[in-house]
Short mmCIF file of C-alpha atoms and ligand atoms in Angstrom, two decimals:
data_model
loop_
_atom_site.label_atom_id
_atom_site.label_comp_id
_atom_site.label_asym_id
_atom_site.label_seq_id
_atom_site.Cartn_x
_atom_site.Cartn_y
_atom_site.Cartn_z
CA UNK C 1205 104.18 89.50 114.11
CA UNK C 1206 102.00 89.31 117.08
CA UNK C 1207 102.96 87.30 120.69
CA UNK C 1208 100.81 87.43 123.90
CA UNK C 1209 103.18 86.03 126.49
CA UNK C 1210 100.61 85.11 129.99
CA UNK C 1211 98.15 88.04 128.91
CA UNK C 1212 95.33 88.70 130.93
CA UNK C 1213 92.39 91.45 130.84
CA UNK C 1214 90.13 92.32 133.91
CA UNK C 1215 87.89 95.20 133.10
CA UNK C 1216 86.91 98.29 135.46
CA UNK C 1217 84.14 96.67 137.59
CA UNK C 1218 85.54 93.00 138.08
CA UNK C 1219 85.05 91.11 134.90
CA UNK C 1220 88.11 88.75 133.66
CA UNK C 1221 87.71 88.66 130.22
CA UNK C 1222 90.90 86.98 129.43
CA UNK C 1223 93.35 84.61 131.71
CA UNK C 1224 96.95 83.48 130.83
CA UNK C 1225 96.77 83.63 126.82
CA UNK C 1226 99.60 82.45 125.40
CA UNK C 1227 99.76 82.51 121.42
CA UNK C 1228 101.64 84.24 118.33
CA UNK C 1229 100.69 84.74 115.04
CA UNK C 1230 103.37 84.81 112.20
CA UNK C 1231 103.72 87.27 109.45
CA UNK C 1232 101.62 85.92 106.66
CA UNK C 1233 98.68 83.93 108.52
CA UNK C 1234 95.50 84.00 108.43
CA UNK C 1235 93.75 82.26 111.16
CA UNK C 1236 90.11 82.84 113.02
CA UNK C 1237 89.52 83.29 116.23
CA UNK C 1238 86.68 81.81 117.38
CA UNK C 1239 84.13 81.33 120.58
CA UNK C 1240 80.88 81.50 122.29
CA UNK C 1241 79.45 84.91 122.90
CA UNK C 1242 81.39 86.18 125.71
CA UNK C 1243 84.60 84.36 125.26
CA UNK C 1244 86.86 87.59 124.80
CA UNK C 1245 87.44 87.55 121.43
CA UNK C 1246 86.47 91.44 120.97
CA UNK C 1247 88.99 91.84 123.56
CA UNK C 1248 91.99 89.98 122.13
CA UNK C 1249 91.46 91.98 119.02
CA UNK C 1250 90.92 95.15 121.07
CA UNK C 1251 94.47 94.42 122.91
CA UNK C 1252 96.46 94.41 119.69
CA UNK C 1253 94.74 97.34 117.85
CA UNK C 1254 95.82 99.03 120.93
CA UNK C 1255 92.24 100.12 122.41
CA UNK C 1256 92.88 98.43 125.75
CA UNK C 1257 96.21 97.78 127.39
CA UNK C 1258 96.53 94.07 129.04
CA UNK C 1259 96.38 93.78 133.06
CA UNK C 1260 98.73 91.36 133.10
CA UNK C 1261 101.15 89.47 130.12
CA UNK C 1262 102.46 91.06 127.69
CA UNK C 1263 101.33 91.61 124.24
CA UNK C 1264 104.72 91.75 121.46
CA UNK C 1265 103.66 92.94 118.04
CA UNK C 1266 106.99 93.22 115.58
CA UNK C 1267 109.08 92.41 118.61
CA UNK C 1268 107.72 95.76 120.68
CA UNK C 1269 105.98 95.36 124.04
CA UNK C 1270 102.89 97.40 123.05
CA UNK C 1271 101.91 97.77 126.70
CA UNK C 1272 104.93 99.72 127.51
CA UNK C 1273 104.90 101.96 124.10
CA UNK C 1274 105.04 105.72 124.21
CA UNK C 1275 102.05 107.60 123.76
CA UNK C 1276 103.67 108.99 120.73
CA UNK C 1277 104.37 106.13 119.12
CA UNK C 1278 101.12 104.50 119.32
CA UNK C 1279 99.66 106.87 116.23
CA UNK C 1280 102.37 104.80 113.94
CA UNK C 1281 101.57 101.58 114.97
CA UNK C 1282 97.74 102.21 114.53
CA UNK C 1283 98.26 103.20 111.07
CA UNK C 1284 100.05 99.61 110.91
CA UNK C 1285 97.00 97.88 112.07
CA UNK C 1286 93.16 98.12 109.78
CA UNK C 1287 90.90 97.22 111.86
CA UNK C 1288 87.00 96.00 110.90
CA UNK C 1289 84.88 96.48 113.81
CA UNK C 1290 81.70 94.68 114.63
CA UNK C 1291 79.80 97.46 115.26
CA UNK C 1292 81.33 99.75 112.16
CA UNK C 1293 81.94 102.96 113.75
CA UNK C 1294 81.72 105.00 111.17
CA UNK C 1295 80.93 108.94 111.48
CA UNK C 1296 77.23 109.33 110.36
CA UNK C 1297 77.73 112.92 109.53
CA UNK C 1298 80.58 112.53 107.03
CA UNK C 1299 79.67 111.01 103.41
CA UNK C 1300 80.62 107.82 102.87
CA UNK C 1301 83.67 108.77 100.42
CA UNK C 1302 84.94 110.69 103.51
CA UNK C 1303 84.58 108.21 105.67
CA UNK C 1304 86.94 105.30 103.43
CA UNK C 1305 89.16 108.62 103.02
CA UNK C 1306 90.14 109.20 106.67
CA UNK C 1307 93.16 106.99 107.29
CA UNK C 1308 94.73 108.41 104.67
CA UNK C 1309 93.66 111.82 105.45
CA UNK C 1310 95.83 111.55 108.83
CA UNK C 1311 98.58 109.95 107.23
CA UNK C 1312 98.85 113.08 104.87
CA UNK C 1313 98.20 111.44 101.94
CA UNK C 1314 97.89 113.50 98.44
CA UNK C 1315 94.00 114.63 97.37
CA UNK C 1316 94.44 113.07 93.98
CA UNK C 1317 96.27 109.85 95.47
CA UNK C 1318 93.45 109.66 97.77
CA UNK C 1319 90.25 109.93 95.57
CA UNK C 1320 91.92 107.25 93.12
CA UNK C 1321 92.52 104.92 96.44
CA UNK C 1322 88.80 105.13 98.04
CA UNK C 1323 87.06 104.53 94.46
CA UNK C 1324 89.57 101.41 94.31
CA UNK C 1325 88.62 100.09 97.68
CA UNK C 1326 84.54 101.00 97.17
CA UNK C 1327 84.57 99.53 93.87
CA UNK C 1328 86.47 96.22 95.42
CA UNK C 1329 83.68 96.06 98.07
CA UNK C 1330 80.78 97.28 95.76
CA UNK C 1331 79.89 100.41 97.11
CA UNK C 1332 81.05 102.99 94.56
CA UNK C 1333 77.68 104.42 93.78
CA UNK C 1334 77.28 105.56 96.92
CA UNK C 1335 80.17 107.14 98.14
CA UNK C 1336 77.98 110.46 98.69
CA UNK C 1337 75.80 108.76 100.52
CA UNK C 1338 75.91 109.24 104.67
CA UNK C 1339 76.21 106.16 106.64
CA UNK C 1340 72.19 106.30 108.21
CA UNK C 1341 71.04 105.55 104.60
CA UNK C 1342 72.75 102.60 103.47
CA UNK C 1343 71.79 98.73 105.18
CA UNK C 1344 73.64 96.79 107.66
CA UNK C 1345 75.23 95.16 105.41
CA UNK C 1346 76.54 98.48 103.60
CA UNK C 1347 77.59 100.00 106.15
CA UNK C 1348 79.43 96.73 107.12
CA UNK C 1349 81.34 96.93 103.55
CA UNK C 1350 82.43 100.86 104.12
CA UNK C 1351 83.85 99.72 107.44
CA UNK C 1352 85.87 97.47 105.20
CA UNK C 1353 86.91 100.02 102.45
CA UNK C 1354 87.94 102.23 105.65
CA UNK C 1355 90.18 99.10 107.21
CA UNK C 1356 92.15 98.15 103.97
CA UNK C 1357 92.38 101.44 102.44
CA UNK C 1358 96.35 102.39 104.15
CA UNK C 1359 97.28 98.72 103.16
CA UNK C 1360 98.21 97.51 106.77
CA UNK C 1361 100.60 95.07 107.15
CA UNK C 1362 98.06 93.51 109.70
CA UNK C 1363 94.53 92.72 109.17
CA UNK C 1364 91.57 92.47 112.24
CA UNK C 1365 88.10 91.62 111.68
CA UNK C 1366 85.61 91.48 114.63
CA UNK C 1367 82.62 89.52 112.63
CA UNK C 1368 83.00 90.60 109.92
CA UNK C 1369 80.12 88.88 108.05
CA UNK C 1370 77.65 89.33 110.98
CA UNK C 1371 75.67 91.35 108.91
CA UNK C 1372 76.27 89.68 105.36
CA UNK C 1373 74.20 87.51 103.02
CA UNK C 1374 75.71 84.47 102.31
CA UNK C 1375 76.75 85.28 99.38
CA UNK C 1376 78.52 88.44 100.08
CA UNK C 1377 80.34 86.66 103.33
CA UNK C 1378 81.99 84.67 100.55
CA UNK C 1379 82.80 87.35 98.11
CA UNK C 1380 84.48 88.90 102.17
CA UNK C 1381 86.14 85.59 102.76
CA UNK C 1382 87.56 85.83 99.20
CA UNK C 1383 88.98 88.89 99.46
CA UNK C 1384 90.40 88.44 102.99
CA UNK C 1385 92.27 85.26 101.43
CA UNK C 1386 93.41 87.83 98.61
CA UNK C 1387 95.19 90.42 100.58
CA UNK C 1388 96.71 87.10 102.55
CA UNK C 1389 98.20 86.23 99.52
CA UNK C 1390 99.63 89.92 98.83
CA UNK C 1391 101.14 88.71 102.41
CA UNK C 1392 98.89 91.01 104.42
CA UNK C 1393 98.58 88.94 108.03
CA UNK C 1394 95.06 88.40 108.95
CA UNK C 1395 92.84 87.88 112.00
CA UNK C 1396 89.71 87.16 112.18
CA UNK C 1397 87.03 86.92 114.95
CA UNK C 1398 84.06 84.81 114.22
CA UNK C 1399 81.34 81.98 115.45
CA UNK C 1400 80.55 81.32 112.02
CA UNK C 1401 81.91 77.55 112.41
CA UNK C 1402 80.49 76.67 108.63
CA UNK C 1403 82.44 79.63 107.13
CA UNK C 1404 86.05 78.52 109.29
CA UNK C 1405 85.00 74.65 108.40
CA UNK C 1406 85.52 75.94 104.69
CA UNK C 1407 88.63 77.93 104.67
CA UNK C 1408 89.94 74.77 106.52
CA UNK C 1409 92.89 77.38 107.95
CA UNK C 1410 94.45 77.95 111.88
CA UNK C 1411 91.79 78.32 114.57
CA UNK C 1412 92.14 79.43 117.93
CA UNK C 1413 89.55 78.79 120.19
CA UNK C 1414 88.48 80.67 123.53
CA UNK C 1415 86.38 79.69 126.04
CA UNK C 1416 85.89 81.78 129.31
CA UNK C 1417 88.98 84.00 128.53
CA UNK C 1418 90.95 81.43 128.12
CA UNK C 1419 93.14 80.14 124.82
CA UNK C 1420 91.45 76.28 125.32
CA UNK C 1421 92.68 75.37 121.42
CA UNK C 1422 95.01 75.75 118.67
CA UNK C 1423 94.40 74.12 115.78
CA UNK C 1424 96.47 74.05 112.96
CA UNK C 1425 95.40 74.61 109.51
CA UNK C 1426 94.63 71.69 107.12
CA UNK C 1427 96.65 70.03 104.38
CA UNK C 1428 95.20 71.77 101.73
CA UNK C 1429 94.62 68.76 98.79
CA UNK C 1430 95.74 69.80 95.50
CA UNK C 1431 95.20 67.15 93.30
CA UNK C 1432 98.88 66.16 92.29
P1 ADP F 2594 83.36 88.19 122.68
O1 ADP F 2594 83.91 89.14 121.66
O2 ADP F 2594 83.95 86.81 122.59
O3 ADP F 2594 81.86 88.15 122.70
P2 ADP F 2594 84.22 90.17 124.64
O4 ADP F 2594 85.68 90.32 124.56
O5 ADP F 2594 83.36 91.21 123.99
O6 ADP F 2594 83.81 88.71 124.13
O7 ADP F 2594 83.80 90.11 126.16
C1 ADP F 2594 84.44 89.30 127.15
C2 ADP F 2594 83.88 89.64 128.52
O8 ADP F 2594 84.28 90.96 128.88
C3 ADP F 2594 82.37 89.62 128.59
O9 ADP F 2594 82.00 89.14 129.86
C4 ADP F 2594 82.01 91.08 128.43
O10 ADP F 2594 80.77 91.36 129.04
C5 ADP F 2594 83.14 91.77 129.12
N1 ADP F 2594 83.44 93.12 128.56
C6 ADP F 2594 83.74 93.40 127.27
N2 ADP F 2594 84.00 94.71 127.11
C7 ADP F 2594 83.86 95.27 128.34
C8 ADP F 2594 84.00 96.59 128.85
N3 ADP F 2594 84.34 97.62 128.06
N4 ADP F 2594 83.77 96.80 130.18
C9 ADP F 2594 83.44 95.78 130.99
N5 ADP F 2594 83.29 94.50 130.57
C10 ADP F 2594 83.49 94.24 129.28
P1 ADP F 2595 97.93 100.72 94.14
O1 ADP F 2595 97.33 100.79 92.77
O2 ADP F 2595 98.68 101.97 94.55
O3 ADP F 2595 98.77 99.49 94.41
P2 ADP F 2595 95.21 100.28 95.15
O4 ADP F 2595 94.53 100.99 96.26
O5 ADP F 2595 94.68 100.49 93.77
O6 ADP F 2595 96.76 100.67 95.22
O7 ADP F 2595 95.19 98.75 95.54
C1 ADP F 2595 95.89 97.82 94.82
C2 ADP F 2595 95.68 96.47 95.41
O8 ADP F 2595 96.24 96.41 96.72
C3 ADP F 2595 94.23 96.09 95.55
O9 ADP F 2595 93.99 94.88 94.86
C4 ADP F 2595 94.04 95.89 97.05
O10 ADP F 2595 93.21 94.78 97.27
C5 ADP F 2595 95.43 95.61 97.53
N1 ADP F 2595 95.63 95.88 98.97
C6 ADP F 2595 94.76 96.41 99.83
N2 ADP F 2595 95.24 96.44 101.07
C7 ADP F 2595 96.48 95.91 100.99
C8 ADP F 2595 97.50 95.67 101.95
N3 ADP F 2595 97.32 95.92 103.25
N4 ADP F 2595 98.67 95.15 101.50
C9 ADP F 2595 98.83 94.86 100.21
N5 ADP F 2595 97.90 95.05 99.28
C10 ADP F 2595 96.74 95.57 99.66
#
């Protein structure tokens, strides 16, 4: 689903946040991406959602050179891609219903089709109480789950999540984890940035490691034991 063939990112201003990564992830995965602070993880993900375009490489996603895609055609392959960002970004001055709403919005999506789709995805992530609420009022954490909602709600082939339990209790970066592992298994292709090492430890799944921009490992996920 996704190749980066010799990719490499220098931002305006000097700084190589990636060199030479080399790796592809297959329909169906679900692997972390992990890293100190730094490493260029944001920036991987940022590459195949299409925010940035590589300096160098070449970064394949269903077979297409995304680099060298029209301008036009970018729209459709966004709508192909949910992405969870670190930071949220949601629009404080639209409710929070509105907010989960938008990707279907654009994609033209029918009003009755949509209002039974964001209840599904706020009640799946807890939140439908306060889907009149603006963003500034709920917690970190809240705001964090919306973000979610707003991600899954097209059902994307292909799922990104930039830390996604940065700002979650324990418990509810399990209840995440669980439903990430969910979707996988509705074959929904998942990525997912984090340094939480005792959260990837427990999933036991693929990890790819960077270290100064650069893919230093790739390791494959574990026999899962069954008990047979
Ligand atoms: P990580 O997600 O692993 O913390 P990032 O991809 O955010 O790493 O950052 C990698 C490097 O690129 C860092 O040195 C960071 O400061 C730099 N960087 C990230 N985004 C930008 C940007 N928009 N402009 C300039 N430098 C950036
Ligand atoms: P529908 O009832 O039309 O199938 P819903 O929005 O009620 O749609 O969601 C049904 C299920 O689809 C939910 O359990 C949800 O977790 C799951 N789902 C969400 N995103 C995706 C996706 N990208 N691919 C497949 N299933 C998804």
């Amino acid at each position: 689903m996704i190749r980066f063939e010799h990719v490499a990112k220098r931002y305006p201003g000097g700084i190589q946040a990636l060199s030479d990564v080399n790796f592809s992830l297959e329909k169906g995965e679900l692997a972390f991406l992990t890293g100190h602070s730094g490493a260029g993880k944001s920036t991987l993900l940022r590459l195949i959602a299409l925010l940035e375009r590589p300096s160098r490489g070449q970064v394949m996603f269903d077979g297409r050179n995304v680099g060298k895609l029209a301008r036009r055609h970018i729209p459709y392959l966004r709508r192909r891609i949910g992405v969870i960002f670190q930071d949220h970004r949601l629009l404080s001055d639209k409710k929070v219903f509105d907010n989960v709403a938008l990707p279907l919005m654009i994609a033209g999506v029918s009003y009755g089709e949509i209002k039974r789709r964001v209840r599904a995805a706020l009640d799946k992530v807890g939140l439908l109480e306060k889907e009149n609420m603006y963003p500034p009022m709920l917690s970190g954490g809240q705001q964090q789950r919306v973000g979610i909602a707003r991600a899954i709600i097209g059902k994307p082939p292909l799922l990104l999540a930039d830390e996604p339990t940065g700002n979650l209790d324990p418990e509810m970066s399990a209840e995440l984890m669980n439903y990430f592992l969910q979707l996988n298994e509705l074959g929904v292709t998942v990525l997912i940035a984090s340094h939480d090492l005792e959260l990837i430890r427990q999933l036991g799944r693929r990890v790819l490691v960077l270290k100064d921009g650069e893919m230093i490992d790739d390791l494959p996920s574990r026999q899962i034991y069954t008990g047979d």
